[in-house]
């Protein structure tokens, strides 16, 4: 099998690769401009940035590079990582009792062959009290996460239901990735 390069410093993406059986991979973090044209749809944005990250990373011909970019959108407005605790509270308050979309763009590249796709997942938040949100923020989990929550941690207590790939909400749609890798000769169930 070709050498796998995960072009991401995300511990969640590293964990997800290991969970699906890719245990021998190297982490290289690309330095890429993450700007995008304002006219793009959420899916186009994450695909665009994922591809830019991939192209920013040098690799050998026999290496398969995996990059991803995940964003949270509420009514097609991007929700980034909170700037501070007040911003985290504002974001989490806006999500209460509503659904939002988590989009991840994934690029798999080997040599000149580049494949980019995206996955979208609908996440439905329950109504939460202000004191619950403040307690969650005090724990620190929201501060480095787009949308100000982590579904793999205590943020799961705010989620009523998820329609789509749960792992996409964590930052890497593993089913989509496995289908893409198959096109590069990597079958994870063989």
Coordinates of C-alpha atoms in Angstrom, one line a residue:
X1 CA 0.0 0.0 0.0
X2 CA 1.2 3.5 -0.7
X3 CA 2.3 5.7 2.1
X4 CA -0.6 7.7 3.6
X5 CA -0.1 11.4 4.5
X6 CA -2.7 13.1 6.7
X7 CA -2.3 16.8 5.9
X8 CA -4.0 17.9 9.2
X9 CA -2.9 18.6 12.7
X10 CA -6.4 17.7 14.0
X11 CA -6.2 15.0 16.7
X12 CA -9.8 14.0 15.8
X13 CA -8.9 13.3 12.2
X14 CA -5.9 11.3 13.3
X15 CA -8.1 9.3 15.7
X16 CA -10.7 8.7 13.0
X17 CA -8.1 7.4 10.5
X18 CA -6.9 4.9 13.2
X19 CA -10.5 3.8 13.9
X20 CA -11.1 2.8 10.3
X21 CA -7.8 0.8 10.1
X22 CA -5.3 3.3 8.8
X23 CA -2.7 3.1 11.6
X24 CA 0.5 3.7 9.5
X25 CA 0.3 7.3 8.4
X26 CA 2.4 10.4 8.6
X27 CA 1.0 13.8 9.7
X28 CA 2.2 16.9 7.8
X29 CA 0.4 20.2 8.3
X30 CA 0.1 22.3 5.2
X31 CA 0.3 26.1 5.2
X32 CA -2.4 27.2 2.8
X33 CA -4.4 30.4 2.2
X34 CA -8.0 29.5 3.3
X35 CA -9.7 32.4 1.6
X36 CA -12.5 31.7 -0.9
X37 CA -14.9 33.6 -3.2
X38 CA -18.0 34.9 -1.3
X39 CA -20.2 33.5 -4.1
X40 CA -19.5 29.9 -3.3
X41 CA -22.0 27.5 -1.6
X42 CA -21.0 25.9 1.7
X43 CA -20.1 22.6 -0.1
X44 CA -18.0 24.5 -2.7
X45 CA -16.2 26.4 0.0
X46 CA -15.0 23.3 1.9
X47 CA -14.0 21.6 -1.3
X48 CA -12.1 24.7 -2.4
X49 CA -10.2 25.0 0.8
X50 CA -9.5 21.2 1.1
X51 CA -8.1 21.2 -2.4
X52 CA -5.9 24.3 -1.7
X53 CA -4.5 22.5 1.4
X54 CA -3.7 19.5 -0.6
X55 CA -1.9 21.5 -3.4
X56 CA 0.1 23.4 -0.7
X57 CA 1.7 20.2 0.5
X58 CA 4.7 18.6 -1.3
X59 CA 4.6 14.9 -1.6
X60 CA 6.3 12.0 -3.4
X61 CA 4.6 10.2 -6.3
X62 CA 4.0 7.1 -4.2
X63 CA 2.3 9.1 -1.3
X64 CA -1.4 9.4 -0.9
X65 CA -2.3 12.8 0.7
X66 CA -5.5 13.3 2.6
X67 CA -6.7 16.8 3.4
X68 CA -10.0 18.0 4.8
X69 CA -11.7 21.2 5.8
X70 CA -14.8 21.3 8.0
X71 CA -17.1 24.3 8.5
X72 CA -20.4 24.9 10.3
X73 CA -23.2 26.8 8.7
X74 CA -26.4 28.3 10.2
X75 CA -28.7 29.6 7.4
X76 CA -25.7 29.5 5.0
X77 CA -23.7 31.8 7.3
X78 CA -20.4 30.4 8.4
X79 CA -19.9 29.9 12.1
X80 CA -16.2 29.8 12.9
X81 CA -14.3 29.1 16.1
X82 CA -15.4 31.5 18.9
X83 CA -13.1 34.5 19.6
X84 CA -13.9 34.4 23.3
X85 CA -16.4 33.1 25.9
X86 CA -19.0 35.7 25.0
X87 CA -18.7 34.8 21.3
X88 CA -19.1 31.1 22.3
X89 CA -22.3 31.9 24.2
X90 CA -23.7 33.9 21.2
X91 CA -23.0 31.1 18.8
X92 CA -24.4 28.4 21.0
X93 CA -27.5 30.5 21.8
X94 CA -28.1 31.0 18.1
X95 CA -28.0 27.2 17.5
X96 CA -30.5 26.4 20.3
X97 CA -33.7 24.6 19.1
X98 CA -32.6 24.8 15.4
X99 CA -30.7 22.8 12.9
X100 CA -27.4 23.7 11.2
X101 CA -25.2 22.1 8.6
X102 CA -21.7 20.7 9.0
X103 CA -19.8 20.5 5.7
X104 CA -16.5 18.8 5.2
X105 CA -14.5 18.9 2.0
X106 CA -12.1 16.0 1.5
X107 CA -9.3 15.8 -1.1
X108 CA -7.3 12.7 -1.8
X109 CA -4.3 13.1 -4.0
X110 CA -1.5 10.9 -5.4
X111 CA 0.8 12.4 -8.0
X112 CA -1.3 14.3 -10.5
X113 CA -4.5 12.5 -9.6
X114 CA -6.7 14.6 -7.4
X115 CA -10.1 13.8 -6.2
X116 CA -12.2 16.2 -4.1
X117 CA -15.7 15.6 -2.6
X118 CA -17.8 16.9 0.3
X119 CA -20.3 15.6 2.8
X120 CA -23.0 17.6 4.6
X121 CA -24.7 16.6 7.8
X122 CA -27.7 18.2 9.5
X123 CA -27.3 18.7 13.3
X124 CA -30.3 19.5 15.4
X125 CA -29.8 21.2 18.7
X126 CA -32.2 20.9 21.6
X127 CA -33.2 23.9 23.6
X128 CA -30.7 24.5 26.5
X129 CA -30.7 26.8 29.4
X130 CA -28.3 29.7 29.6
X131 CA -26.8 28.1 32.7
X132 CA -26.2 24.9 30.8
X133 CA -24.5 26.8 28.0
X134 CA -22.3 28.7 30.5
X135 CA -21.3 25.5 32.3
X136 CA -20.4 24.0 28.9
X137 CA -18.3 27.0 28.0
X138 CA -16.6 27.0 31.4
X139 CA -15.3 23.5 30.6
X140 CA -13.3 25.0 27.7
X141 CA -14.5 22.5 25.0
X142 CA -16.1 25.1 22.7
X143 CA -13.2 27.4 22.4
X144 CA -11.2 25.7 19.5
X145 CA -14.2 24.3 17.6
X146 CA -16.1 25.6 14.7
X147 CA -19.7 26.2 15.8
X148 CA -18.5 26.3 19.4
X149 CA -19.1 22.6 20.2
X150 CA -17.6 19.2 20.0
X151 CA -20.0 16.4 19.3
X152 CA -17.5 13.8 20.5
X153 CA -17.4 15.5 24.0
X154 CA -19.9 17.2 26.2
X155 CA -21.3 19.0 23.2
X156 CA -23.2 15.8 22.5
X157 CA -25.5 16.8 25.4
X158 CA -26.7 19.7 23.3
X159 CA -27.5 17.6 20.2
X160 CA -31.0 16.2 19.8
X161 CA -30.3 14.3 16.6
X162 CA -28.0 14.1 13.6
X163 CA -29.1 13.4 10.0
X164 CA -26.1 12.2 8.0
X165 CA -22.5 11.0 8.8
X166 CA -21.8 11.5 12.5
X167 CA -18.0 11.3 11.8
X168 CA -18.4 14.3 9.4
X169 CA -19.4 16.4 12.4
X170 CA -16.2 15.3 14.1
X171 CA -14.3 16.5 11.0
X172 CA -13.8 13.6 8.7
X173 CA -16.6 11.7 6.8
X174 CA -15.0 8.3 7.0
X175 CA -17.4 6.5 4.6
X176 CA -16.8 9.1 1.9
X177 CA -13.0 8.9 2.5
X178 CA -13.0 5.1 2.2
X179 CA -14.9 5.4 -1.1
X180 CA -12.4 7.9 -2.4
X181 CA -9.4 5.9 -1.2
X182 CA -10.8 2.8 -3.1
X183 CA -10.2 4.8 -6.3
X184 CA -6.5 5.0 -5.3
X185 CA -6.4 1.2 -4.8
X186 CA -6.8 1.4 -1.0
X187 CA -9.6 -0.9 0.2
X188 CA -9.9 -0.7 3.9
X189 CA -12.0 -3.8 4.3
X190 CA -9.6 -6.1 2.5

